[in-house]
């Protein structure tokens, strides 16, 4: 077997994990999910999810990867052979994500060019939906392919391939740039946002808690799904990254640093988006929730608005901003492809080079669906089912496997023996009882509401496809478990 690559240092590991975590999930997904789920209504479940599931599961995944020095399926198989499929399910979840995630990056590539002339003008919403995407009326109308987006997608997949071909050491290096620069740019965006007229209204919507929403299962699932998405949990990423950790390296402290740095970034980016939404509401003379129904397109409406309203050098800044989104996305994107590739190479001893090539090419080709005029709808549906359903299911299963089969106290002792500070019994409680309980109840309620109301106003057949995809992935993960591993060397 090839010798497992290792990080050079603790900083390299933290940087790579922060790079995987901080991504479009913070500046694109977090604001839109928060907006769709009522702004302030979403924040409480989000922070609860972060503390009760995000940090505990990150500790769990780090220790799993570090202990077994393998990707998700192999690590779960080492816990108990019969649970290997949970690892595969995690990889199929991340596969779903890397099928659509690069699409947003492809949009960014285009927006770099559009920034030069601030082409979206005074109505970024109209520009994004009608001129750029040429969004079709519904998921049944795919329409033609949008070539500018295809070109963007090609560039993004080539970059992912080239970086991953070099191996994880490079990842640590690239990330230094992909985290620091974005933060600087984000600060400027927030300052511009909160000094716009009407910003207060938007921030009010963002920050004012709405306790009645706490009874809504959909909001809870969205919050847990977003926490998993943004921390790259329940997808094998953190398991495989920590499997590259040298023996004897801290877990607990790293998990806290990474989770808090990441959610801090989301919370901060929210200020830029919601203050601009307040401004838009004022100019359009509507309330904040009425500004747009663009969902996954929200970031492409609010940020361009703020960019155009900068006092000077809007074009330069626009270019910089979208380059930043790209750099934020790229380290996350390759951290999605890496665990998937590692899952196959670890189990069957396949050549990494070839698996990588096939996955990148396949990702590009399947991703073409999202470059069509109707692609937006499919993106929306898949994003919902992957995160609100797929990730929460995997998260729930991870808790059950470690909580009841491996046993949390055994894992806690292990992780405390290598960490800089110790975690207490509260950790066992979150993994064994609290998180499974919240996830289990929300999932059941969500399934019920999905059957009665569907999702996002899409026709029933379209949401059924979403459910079927989740079901197929579960079956496939069992199939992968059943196929025999290949131990001998090539
Ligand atoms: N956490 C990343 C983001 O917020 C996305 C991601 C998902 C990365 C899955 C790795 C694995 O953008």
Tab-separated table of C-alpha atoms and ligand atoms in Angstrom:
chain	number	residue	atom	x	y	z
A	1	UNK	CA	0.000	0.000	0.000
A	2	UNK	CA	1.089	3.573	-0.579
A	3	UNK	CA	2.375	5.281	2.536
A	4	UNK	CA	-0.281	7.621	3.822
A	5	UNK	CA	0.545	11.242	3.184
A	6	UNK	CA	0.750	13.411	6.281
A	7	UNK	CA	0.343	17.077	7.048
A	8	UNK	CA	3.592	18.900	7.723
A	9	UNK	CA	2.404	20.545	10.867
A	10	UNK	CA	-0.509	21.253	13.073
A	11	UNK	CA	-1.013	24.591	11.358
A	12	UNK	CA	-1.216	22.877	8.003
A	13	UNK	CA	-3.961	20.624	9.322
A	14	UNK	CA	-5.907	23.458	10.903
A	15	UNK	CA	-5.556	25.543	7.792
A	16	UNK	CA	-6.719	22.725	5.568
A	17	UNK	CA	-9.696	21.960	7.790
A	18	UNK	CA	-10.593	25.612	8.122
A	19	UNK	CA	-10.292	25.841	4.357
A	20	UNK	CA	-12.620	22.890	3.927
A	21	UNK	CA	-15.095	24.322	6.380
A	22	UNK	CA	-15.048	27.973	5.392
A	23	UNK	CA	-16.432	28.211	1.919
A	24	UNK	CA	-19.451	29.198	-0.060
A	25	UNK	CA	-21.417	27.654	2.756
A	26	UNK	CA	-20.633	30.706	4.862
A	27	UNK	CA	-21.150	33.523	2.417
A	28	UNK	CA	-23.653	31.971	0.030
A	29	UNK	CA	-25.573	29.165	1.742
A	30	UNK	CA	-25.830	30.411	5.299
A	31	UNK	CA	-27.472	33.737	4.360
A	32	UNK	CA	-29.926	32.140	1.989
A	33	UNK	CA	-30.979	29.366	4.357
A	34	UNK	CA	-31.313	31.917	7.147
A	35	UNK	CA	-33.394	34.157	4.883
A	36	UNK	CA	-35.674	31.334	3.759
A	37	UNK	CA	-36.200	30.225	7.332
A	38	UNK	CA	-37.118	33.586	8.753
A	39	UNK	CA	-33.775	35.263	9.594
A	40	UNK	CA	-33.755	35.679	13.378
A	41	UNK	CA	-35.987	32.625	13.618
A	42	UNK	CA	-33.181	30.549	12.180
A	43	UNK	CA	-30.318	31.818	14.310
A	44	UNK	CA	-31.309	30.106	17.565
A	45	UNK	CA	-31.650	26.595	16.076
A	46	UNK	CA	-28.450	27.246	14.153
A	47	UNK	CA	-26.395	28.018	17.228
A	48	UNK	CA	-28.007	25.194	19.179
A	49	UNK	CA	-27.169	22.842	16.324
A	50	UNK	CA	-23.609	24.124	16.305
A	51	UNK	CA	-23.106	23.450	19.989
A	52	UNK	CA	-25.037	20.209	20.303
A	53	UNK	CA	-24.100	18.575	17.021
A	54	UNK	CA	-21.475	20.582	15.148
A	55	UNK	CA	-18.655	20.615	17.679
A	56	UNK	CA	-19.388	17.145	19.161
A	57	UNK	CA	-19.530	15.539	15.730
A	58	UNK	CA	-16.374	17.237	14.623
A	59	UNK	CA	-14.608	15.756	17.641
A	60	UNK	CA	-16.127	12.403	16.739
A	61	UNK	CA	-15.009	12.537	13.119
A	62	UNK	CA	-11.520	13.744	13.965
A	63	UNK	CA	-10.977	10.943	16.420
A	64	UNK	CA	-12.383	8.365	14.050
A	65	UNK	CA	-10.067	9.430	11.227
A	66	UNK	CA	-7.050	9.822	13.469
A	67	UNK	CA	-7.541	6.505	15.142
A	68	UNK	CA	-8.135	4.364	12.091
A	69	UNK	CA	-6.064	6.369	9.626
A	70	UNK	CA	-8.563	5.825	6.871
A	71	UNK	CA	-11.435	7.392	4.979
A	72	UNK	CA	-15.033	7.148	6.156
A	73	UNK	CA	-16.061	3.663	4.915
A	74	UNK	CA	-12.887	1.955	6.082
A	75	UNK	CA	-13.027	3.761	9.411
A	76	UNK	CA	-16.633	2.709	9.997
A	77	UNK	CA	-15.809	-0.817	8.913
A	78	UNK	CA	-13.094	-0.834	11.549
A	79	UNK	CA	-15.641	0.100	14.195
A	80	UNK	CA	-17.922	-2.675	13.057
A	81	UNK	CA	-17.952	-4.324	9.677
A	82	UNK	CA	-21.710	-3.994	9.292
A	83	UNK	CA	-21.646	-0.215	9.662
A	84	UNK	CA	-19.357	0.402	6.710
A	85	UNK	CA	-22.329	1.591	4.656
A	86	UNK	CA	-22.694	4.650	6.893
A	87	UNK	CA	-19.299	5.744	5.641
A	88	UNK	CA	-20.362	5.183	2.063
A	89	UNK	CA	-23.551	7.097	2.606
A	90	UNK	CA	-21.441	10.003	3.831
A	91	UNK	CA	-19.413	9.793	0.633
A	92	UNK	CA	-22.506	9.722	-1.529
A	93	UNK	CA	-23.788	12.768	0.315
A	94	UNK	CA	-20.574	14.612	-0.438
A	95	UNK	CA	-20.796	13.401	-4.020
A	96	UNK	CA	-24.172	15.079	-4.368
A	97	UNK	CA	-22.609	18.247	-3.095
A	98	UNK	CA	-19.637	18.214	-5.394
A	99	UNK	CA	-22.008	17.716	-8.279
A	100	UNK	CA	-23.637	21.093	-7.703
A	101	UNK	CA	-21.162	23.104	-5.610
A	102	UNK	CA	-18.899	23.864	-8.582
A	103	UNK	CA	-21.908	25.382	-10.359
A	104	UNK	CA	-21.912	28.288	-7.938
A	105	UNK	CA	-18.221	28.663	-8.529
A	106	UNK	CA	-18.954	28.697	-12.261
A	107	UNK	CA	-21.388	31.532	-11.630
A	108	UNK	CA	-18.590	33.344	-9.782
A	109	UNK	CA	-16.249	32.945	-12.751
A	110	UNK	CA	-18.867	34.674	-14.874
A	111	UNK	CA	-19.468	37.381	-12.337
A	112	UNK	CA	-15.777	38.217	-12.325
A	113	UNK	CA	-16.206	39.187	-15.964
A	114	UNK	CA	-19.532	40.940	-15.377
A	115	UNK	CA	-17.957	42.955	-12.579
A	116	UNK	CA	-15.716	44.716	-15.081
A	117	UNK	CA	-18.726	46.606	-16.402
A	118	UNK	CA	-20.970	46.152	-13.368
A	119	UNK	CA	-23.260	44.574	-15.891
A	120	UNK	CA	-26.065	43.793	-13.463
A	121	UNK	CA	-26.911	47.514	-13.280
A	122	UNK	CA	-29.613	48.764	-10.974
A	123	UNK	CA	-31.563	45.511	-10.901
A	124	UNK	CA	-29.260	42.605	-10.011
A	125	UNK	CA	-32.235	40.350	-9.387
A	126	UNK	CA	-33.537	40.743	-12.911
A	127	UNK	CA	-30.063	40.388	-14.349
A	128	UNK	CA	-29.301	37.198	-12.425
A	129	UNK	CA	-32.573	35.425	-13.095
A	130	UNK	CA	-33.503	36.574	-16.583
A	131	UNK	CA	-30.285	37.497	-18.322
A	132	UNK	CA	-27.643	35.388	-16.674
A	133	UNK	CA	-29.424	32.131	-15.795
A	134	UNK	CA	-32.381	32.632	-18.127
A	135	UNK	CA	-34.192	30.598	-15.533
A	136	UNK	CA	-36.962	28.435	-16.969
A	137	UNK	CA	-40.467	28.372	-15.555
A	138	UNK	CA	-40.050	25.080	-13.737
A	139	UNK	CA	-38.055	21.878	-13.315
A	140	UNK	CA	-39.834	20.226	-16.230
A	141	UNK	CA	-38.343	22.725	-18.682
A	142	UNK	CA	-34.594	22.206	-18.915
A	143	UNK	CA	-34.162	24.472	-21.935
A	144	UNK	CA	-30.782	24.946	-23.519
A	145	UNK	CA	-27.346	24.901	-21.985
A	146	UNK	CA	-25.891	28.253	-20.895
A	147	UNK	CA	-22.447	28.182	-22.425
A	148	UNK	CA	-20.850	30.859	-20.255
A	149	UNK	CA	-21.683	28.737	-17.216
A	150	UNK	CA	-20.291	25.614	-18.891
A	151	UNK	CA	-17.005	27.407	-19.505
A	152	UNK	CA	-16.909	28.460	-15.869
A	153	UNK	CA	-17.599	24.887	-14.804
A	154	UNK	CA	-14.787	23.596	-17.004
A	155	UNK	CA	-12.339	26.034	-15.441
A	156	UNK	CA	-13.409	25.082	-11.918
A	157	UNK	CA	-13.113	21.321	-12.452
A	158	UNK	CA	-9.721	21.728	-14.095
A	159	UNK	CA	-8.523	23.662	-11.064
A	160	UNK	CA	-9.860	21.043	-8.650
A	161	UNK	CA	-8.135	18.318	-10.617
A	162	UNK	CA	-4.793	20.081	-10.825
A	163	UNK	CA	-4.671	20.861	-7.128
A	164	UNK	CA	-5.706	17.401	-5.989
A	165	UNK	CA	-3.244	15.734	-8.313
A	166	UNK	CA	-0.489	17.322	-6.275
A	167	UNK	CA	-1.780	15.807	-3.025
A	168	UNK	CA	-2.734	17.048	0.386
A	169	UNK	CA	0.450	18.915	1.178
A	170	UNK	CA	-0.374	21.515	-1.411
A	171	UNK	CA	-3.811	21.830	0.077
A	172	UNK	CA	-2.343	23.150	3.296
A	173	UNK	CA	-0.363	25.741	1.371
A	174	UNK	CA	-3.129	27.019	-0.892
A	175	UNK	CA	-5.399	27.528	2.041
A	176	UNK	CA	-3.315	30.213	3.704
A	177	UNK	CA	-4.377	32.472	0.885
A	178	UNK	CA	-7.917	31.283	0.585
A	179	UNK	CA	-8.880	32.176	4.107
A	180	UNK	CA	-7.069	35.405	4.952
A	181	UNK	CA	-7.862	37.423	1.830
A	182	UNK	CA	-11.590	36.636	1.871
A	183	UNK	CA	-11.860	37.882	5.408
A	184	UNK	CA	-10.367	41.234	4.467
A	185	UNK	CA	-12.802	41.614	1.591
A	186	UNK	CA	-15.731	40.544	3.701
A	187	UNK	CA	-14.985	43.289	6.195
A	188	UNK	CA	-15.323	45.895	3.453
A	189	UNK	CA	-18.609	44.371	2.322
A	190	UNK	CA	-20.014	44.480	5.819
A	191	UNK	CA	-19.012	48.109	6.264
A	192	UNK	CA	-20.660	49.035	2.970
A	193	UNK	CA	-23.749	47.048	3.842
A	194	UNK	CA	-24.394	48.432	7.284
A	195	UNK	CA	-23.917	52.037	6.160
A	196	UNK	CA	-26.617	51.756	3.483
A	197	UNK	CA	-29.968	53.406	4.145
A	198	UNK	CA	-32.473	50.865	5.399
A	199	UNK	CA	-29.764	48.524	6.653
A	200	UNK	CA	-31.294	48.564	10.113
A	201	UNK	CA	-34.449	46.873	8.907
A	202	UNK	CA	-32.465	44.057	7.358
A	203	UNK	CA	-30.345	43.556	10.447
A	204	UNK	CA	-33.445	43.572	12.549
A	205	UNK	CA	-34.856	40.742	10.468
A	206	UNK	CA	-31.558	38.879	10.753
A	207	UNK	CA	-31.058	39.228	14.480
A	208	UNK	CA	-34.470	39.482	16.084
A	209	UNK	CA	-35.330	36.075	17.503
A	210	UNK	CA	-38.694	34.556	16.677
A	211	UNK	CA	-39.485	31.946	19.270
A	212	UNK	CA	-42.586	30.675	17.533
A	213	UNK	CA	-40.405	29.252	14.760
A	214	UNK	CA	-38.787	26.930	17.284
A	215	UNK	CA	-41.787	24.682	16.904
A	216	UNK	CA	-41.216	24.252	13.199
A	217	UNK	CA	-39.389	21.002	12.351
A	218	UNK	CA	-38.366	22.359	8.957
A	219	UNK	CA	-36.358	25.151	10.563
A	220	UNK	CA	-34.544	22.693	12.823
A	221	UNK	CA	-33.644	20.373	9.985
A	222	UNK	CA	-32.456	23.295	7.907
A	223	UNK	CA	-30.308	24.437	10.830
A	224	UNK	CA	-28.728	21.031	11.438
A	225	UNK	CA	-28.270	20.517	7.710
A	226	UNK	CA	-26.547	23.873	7.439
A	227	UNK	CA	-24.276	23.153	10.395
A	228	UNK	CA	-23.187	19.865	8.825
A	229	UNK	CA	-22.757	21.492	5.442
A	230	UNK	CA	-20.757	24.426	6.704
A	231	UNK	CA	-18.523	22.379	9.006
A	232	UNK	CA	-18.109	19.741	6.283
A	233	UNK	CA	-19.437	17.087	8.636
A	234	UNK	CA	-21.364	13.905	7.881
A	235	UNK	CA	-19.575	13.746	4.550
A	236	UNK	CA	-16.321	12.026	5.266
A	237	UNK	CA	-14.258	15.157	4.704
A	238	UNK	CA	-13.129	15.663	8.271
A	239	UNK	CA	-12.582	11.933	8.748
A	240	UNK	CA	-10.201	11.718	5.846
A	241	UNK	CA	-8.449	14.989	6.704
A	242	UNK	CA	-7.736	13.840	10.237
A	243	UNK	CA	-6.518	10.526	8.898
A	244	UNK	CA	-3.567	12.479	7.499
A	245	UNK	CA	-2.738	13.755	10.973
A	246	UNK	CA	0.510	12.563	12.423
A	247	UNK	CA	0.088	10.326	15.466
A	248	UNK	CA	-0.109	12.256	18.708
A	249	UNK	CA	-1.895	15.337	17.595
A	250	UNK	CA	-4.595	17.173	19.432
A	251	UNK	CA	-8.225	16.762	18.475
A	252	UNK	CA	-10.461	18.658	20.900
A	253	UNK	CA	-8.812	22.011	20.651
A	254	UNK	CA	-8.622	21.805	16.875
A	255	UNK	CA	-12.305	20.958	16.665
A	256	UNK	CA	-13.260	23.973	18.743
A	257	UNK	CA	-10.996	26.346	16.829
A	258	UNK	CA	-12.279	25.212	13.460
A	259	UNK	CA	-15.970	25.174	14.364
A	260	UNK	CA	-15.916	28.565	16.008
A	261	UNK	CA	-13.821	30.231	13.307
A	262	UNK	CA	-16.199	28.871	10.742
A	263	UNK	CA	-19.472	29.854	12.328
A	264	UNK	CA	-18.059	33.246	13.201
A	265	UNK	CA	-17.450	33.764	9.502
A	266	UNK	CA	-21.028	32.826	8.619
A	267	UNK	CA	-22.460	35.099	11.242
A	268	UNK	CA	-20.290	37.946	10.012
A	269	UNK	CA	-21.181	37.404	6.347
A	270	UNK	CA	-24.832	37.572	7.392
A	271	UNK	CA	-24.326	41.232	8.272
A	272	UNK	CA	-23.284	42.057	4.725
A	273	UNK	CA	-26.202	40.212	3.155
A	274	UNK	CA	-28.988	41.254	5.495
A	275	UNK	CA	-28.023	44.915	5.672
A	276	UNK	CA	-28.123	45.017	1.880
A	277	UNK	CA	-31.475	43.250	1.962
A	278	UNK	CA	-32.715	46.015	4.228
A	279	UNK	CA	-31.564	48.568	1.700
A	280	UNK	CA	-33.275	46.686	-1.134
A	281	UNK	CA	-36.476	46.450	0.876
A	282	UNK	CA	-36.435	50.180	1.405
A	283	UNK	CA	-35.843	51.043	-2.239
A	284	UNK	CA	-38.476	48.556	-3.391
A	285	UNK	CA	-40.886	49.656	-0.707
A	286	UNK	CA	-41.552	46.131	0.525
A	287	UNK	CA	-40.764	44.259	3.726
A	288	UNK	CA	-37.479	42.374	4.035
A	289	UNK	CA	-38.949	38.864	3.528
A	290	UNK	CA	-40.598	40.075	0.344
A	291	UNK	CA	-37.464	41.328	-1.380
A	292	UNK	CA	-36.741	38.178	-3.360
A	293	UNK	CA	-37.733	34.572	-3.697
A	294	UNK	CA	-34.491	33.621	-5.373
A	295	UNK	CA	-33.361	31.259	-2.609
A	296	UNK	CA	-30.037	29.859	-3.728
A	297	UNK	CA	-29.520	32.975	-5.851
A	298	UNK	CA	-29.671	35.385	-2.914
A	299	UNK	CA	-25.924	36.026	-2.765
A	300	UNK	CA	-25.903	36.946	-6.432
A	301	UNK	CA	-28.442	39.659	-5.773
A	302	UNK	CA	-27.273	41.207	-2.531
A	303	UNK	CA	-23.499	41.315	-3.025
A	304	UNK	CA	-23.718	42.832	-6.525
A	305	UNK	CA	-26.089	45.460	-5.135
A	306	UNK	CA	-23.576	46.425	-2.466
A	307	UNK	CA	-20.703	46.385	-4.950
A	308	UNK	CA	-22.456	48.792	-7.287
A	309	UNK	CA	-23.088	51.155	-4.416
A	310	UNK	CA	-19.470	51.398	-3.344
A	311	UNK	CA	-18.295	55.008	-3.496
A	312	UNK	CA	-15.434	54.256	-5.870
A	313	UNK	CA	-13.640	51.466	-7.721
A	314	UNK	CA	-16.739	49.276	-7.759
A	315	UNK	CA	-15.510	47.292	-10.734
A	316	UNK	CA	-12.132	46.532	-9.199
A	317	UNK	CA	-13.768	45.554	-5.996
A	318	UNK	CA	-16.346	43.417	-7.777
A	319	UNK	CA	-13.596	41.491	-9.507
A	320	UNK	CA	-11.788	41.021	-6.209
A	321	UNK	CA	-14.956	39.955	-4.474
A	322	UNK	CA	-15.812	37.217	-6.921
A	323	UNK	CA	-12.233	36.019	-7.027
A	324	UNK	CA	-12.527	35.744	-3.276
A	325	UNK	CA	-15.684	33.654	-3.557
A	326	UNK	CA	-13.807	31.392	-5.929
A	327	UNK	CA	-10.842	30.983	-3.629
A	328	UNK	CA	-13.185	30.320	-0.733
A	329	UNK	CA	-14.951	27.709	-2.773
A	330	UNK	CA	-11.959	25.956	-4.232
A	331	UNK	CA	-10.502	24.526	-1.029
A	332	UNK	CA	-13.960	23.374	-0.032
A	333	UNK	CA	-14.547	21.849	-3.441
A	334	UNK	CA	-11.425	19.761	-3.381
A	335	UNK	CA	-12.156	18.736	0.179
A	336	UNK	CA	-15.365	17.252	-1.198
A	337	UNK	CA	-13.674	15.317	-3.951
A	338	UNK	CA	-10.787	14.084	-1.812
A	339	UNK	CA	-12.779	11.897	0.645
A	340	UNK	CA	-14.772	10.408	-2.201
A	341	UNK	CA	-11.631	9.457	-4.077
A	342	UNK	CA	-9.990	8.205	-0.879
A	343	UNK	CA	-13.010	6.005	-0.149
A	344	UNK	CA	-12.369	4.053	-3.339
A	345	UNK	CA	-8.598	4.015	-3.236
A	346	UNK	CA	-8.567	2.946	0.430
A	347	UNK	CA	-10.900	0.024	-0.062
A	348	UNK	CA	-9.830	-1.345	-3.392
A	349	UNK	CA	-6.281	-0.132	-3.590
A	350	UNK	CA	-7.000	1.622	-6.859
A	351	UNK	CA	-4.709	4.109	-8.497
A	352	UNK	CA	-5.509	7.525	-7.087
A	353	UNK	CA	-4.576	9.193	-10.340
A	354	UNK	CA	-7.207	7.340	-12.314
A	355	UNK	CA	-9.979	7.533	-9.778
A	356	UNK	CA	-9.374	11.265	-9.575
A	357	UNK	CA	-9.525	11.676	-13.329
A	358	UNK	CA	-12.759	9.762	-13.629
A	359	UNK	CA	-14.392	11.564	-10.729
A	360	UNK	CA	-13.445	15.013	-12.034
A	361	UNK	CA	-14.632	14.245	-15.532
A	362	UNK	CA	-17.832	12.644	-14.251
A	363	UNK	CA	-18.444	15.596	-11.951
A	364	UNK	CA	-18.132	17.998	-14.838
A	365	UNK	CA	-20.430	16.028	-17.124
A	366	UNK	CA	-23.183	15.470	-14.577
A	367	UNK	CA	-22.802	19.088	-13.471
A	368	UNK	CA	-23.890	20.161	-16.948
A	369	UNK	CA	-27.487	19.628	-15.818
A	370	UNK	CA	-27.128	22.662	-13.591
A	371	UNK	CA	-25.877	24.808	-16.436
A	372	UNK	CA	-29.180	24.535	-18.266
A	373	UNK	CA	-31.954	27.090	-18.024
A	374	UNK	CA	-33.926	24.740	-15.803
A	375	UNK	CA	-30.841	23.703	-13.841
A	376	UNK	CA	-31.561	26.214	-11.112
A	377	UNK	CA	-34.636	24.310	-9.987
A	378	UNK	CA	-32.783	21.005	-9.855
A	379	UNK	CA	-29.966	22.612	-7.973
A	380	UNK	CA	-32.472	23.930	-5.457
A	381	UNK	CA	-34.222	20.572	-5.044
A	382	UNK	CA	-30.994	18.565	-4.739
A	383	UNK	CA	-29.453	21.047	-2.338
A	384	UNK	CA	-32.499	20.743	-0.118
A	385	UNK	CA	-32.635	16.963	-0.125
A	386	UNK	CA	-28.918	16.490	0.244
A	387	UNK	CA	-28.556	18.849	3.175
A	388	UNK	CA	-31.860	18.795	5.021
A	389	UNK	CA	-32.260	15.053	4.534
A	390	UNK	CA	-29.042	13.365	3.476
A	391	UNK	CA	-26.680	15.065	5.898
A	392	UNK	CA	-29.021	14.837	8.849
A	393	UNK	CA	-29.555	11.134	8.185
A	394	UNK	CA	-25.802	10.520	8.078
A	395	UNK	CA	-25.301	12.663	11.197
A	396	UNK	CA	-27.947	10.662	13.000
A	397	UNK	CA	-26.373	7.360	11.944
A	398	UNK	CA	-22.905	8.489	13.034
A	399	UNK	CA	-24.278	9.288	16.473
A	400	UNK	CA	-25.944	5.897	16.718
A	401	UNK	CA	-22.895	3.941	15.575
A	402	UNK	CA	-20.466	5.707	17.877
A	403	UNK	CA	-22.948	6.165	20.711
A	404	UNK	CA	-24.275	2.651	20.910
A	405	UNK	CA	-21.966	0.332	18.999
A	406	UNK	CA	-18.520	1.763	19.568
A	407	UNK	CA	-19.573	3.476	22.823
A	408	UNK	CA	-18.954	7.120	23.542
A	409	UNK	CA	-17.021	6.683	26.767
A	410	UNK	CA	-14.421	4.598	24.974
A	411	UNK	CA	-14.051	7.239	22.303
A	412	UNK	CA	-14.016	10.064	24.833
A	413	UNK	CA	-11.191	8.393	26.742
A	414	UNK	CA	-9.238	7.959	23.542
A	415	UNK	CA	-9.717	11.508	22.410
A	416	UNK	CA	-8.937	12.946	25.844
A	417	UNK	CA	-5.727	10.970	25.970
A	418	UNK	CA	-4.399	12.786	22.925
A	419	UNK	CA	-5.954	16.223	23.343
A	420	UNK	CA	-4.801	19.437	24.918
A	421	UNK	CA	-7.909	19.692	27.039
A	422	UNK	CA	-10.428	17.100	28.034
A	423	UNK	CA	-14.074	16.896	27.144
A	424	UNK	CA	-16.563	15.781	29.758
A	425	UNK	CA	-19.602	13.581	29.874
A	426	UNK	CA	-21.672	16.297	28.160
A	427	UNK	CA	-20.142	15.045	24.953
A	428	UNK	CA	-21.569	11.543	25.442
A	429	UNK	CA	-24.929	13.099	26.145
A	430	UNK	CA	-24.982	15.116	22.927
A	431	UNK	CA	-23.912	12.163	20.783
A	432	UNK	CA	-26.071	9.503	22.402
A	433	UNK	CA	-29.228	11.341	23.262
A	434	UNK	CA	-29.626	14.987	22.362
A	435	UNK	CA	-28.593	15.080	18.706
A	436	UNK	CA	-30.257	11.791	17.723
A	437	UNK	CA	-33.428	12.912	19.458
A	438	UNK	CA	-33.654	16.290	17.750
A	439	UNK	CA	-32.676	14.857	14.374
A	440	UNK	CA	-34.972	11.866	14.660
A	441	UNK	CA	-38.041	13.897	15.579
A	442	UNK	CA	-37.382	16.596	12.985
A	443	UNK	CA	-36.860	14.020	10.268
A	444	UNK	CA	-40.131	12.260	10.992
A	445	UNK	CA	-42.034	15.535	11.039
A	446	UNK	CA	-40.319	16.656	7.850
A	447	UNK	CA	-41.193	13.448	6.044
A	448	UNK	CA	-44.786	14.014	7.047
A	449	UNK	CA	-44.827	17.613	5.824
A	450	UNK	CA	-43.058	16.610	2.619
A	451	UNK	CA	-45.798	14.119	1.858
A	452	UNK	CA	-48.501	16.669	2.546
A	453	UNK	CA	-46.974	19.917	1.205
A	454	UNK	CA	-43.900	19.002	-0.884
A	455	UNK	CA	-40.931	21.375	-1.046
A	456	UNK	CA	-40.638	24.952	-2.225
A	457	UNK	CA	-43.806	24.908	-4.303
A	458	UNK	CA	-42.321	22.456	-6.789
A	459	UNK	CA	-44.625	19.864	-8.388
A	460	UNK	CA	-44.941	16.600	-6.484
A	461	UNK	CA	-43.108	14.566	-9.119
A	462	UNK	CA	-40.029	16.792	-8.818
A	463	UNK	CA	-39.787	16.441	-5.052
A	464	UNK	CA	-40.431	12.720	-5.432
A	465	UNK	CA	-37.301	12.558	-7.551
A	466	UNK	CA	-35.413	14.202	-4.687
A	467	UNK	CA	-36.656	11.516	-2.300
A	468	UNK	CA	-35.851	8.748	-4.788
A	469	UNK	CA	-32.296	10.043	-5.135
A	470	UNK	CA	-31.825	9.859	-1.355
A	471	UNK	CA	-33.237	6.306	-1.379
A	472	UNK	CA	-30.956	5.223	-4.233
A	473	UNK	CA	-27.921	6.571	-2.402
A	474	UNK	CA	-28.815	4.547	0.681
A	475	UNK	CA	-29.135	1.384	-1.406
A	476	UNK	CA	-25.876	2.143	-3.181
A	477	UNK	CA	-24.021	2.482	0.087
A	478	UNK	CA	-25.109	-1.029	1.041
A	479	UNK	CA	-23.974	-2.275	-2.336
A	480	UNK	CA	-20.550	-0.688	-1.875
A	481	UNK	CA	-20.237	-2.352	1.514
A	482	UNK	CA	-21.005	-5.737	0.014
A	483	UNK	CA	-18.374	-5.525	-2.716
A	484	UNK	CA	-15.245	-7.191	-1.426
A	485	UNK	CA	-12.199	-5.111	-0.575
A	486	UNK	CA	-8.979	-5.775	-2.435
A	487	UNK	CA	-6.067	-6.070	-0.055
A	488	UNK	CA	-3.182	-7.209	-2.191
A	489	UNK	CA	-0.769	-4.716	-3.695
A	490	UNK	CA	-1.006	-3.722	-7.282
B	1	LIG	N1	-18.114	23.434	4.260
B	1	LIG	C1	-18.032	23.870	2.928
B	1	LIG	C2	-18.641	25.235	2.764
B	1	LIG	O1	-19.128	25.773	3.704
B	1	LIG	C3	-18.677	22.932	1.964
B	1	LIG	C4	-18.213	21.536	2.068
B	1	LIG	C5	-19.093	20.521	2.119
B	1	LIG	C6	-16.865	21.225	2.141
B	1	LIG	C7	-18.688	19.232	2.227
B	1	LIG	C8	-16.460	19.911	2.266
B	1	LIG	C9	-17.379	18.917	2.317
B	1	LIG	O2	-18.660	25.798	1.728
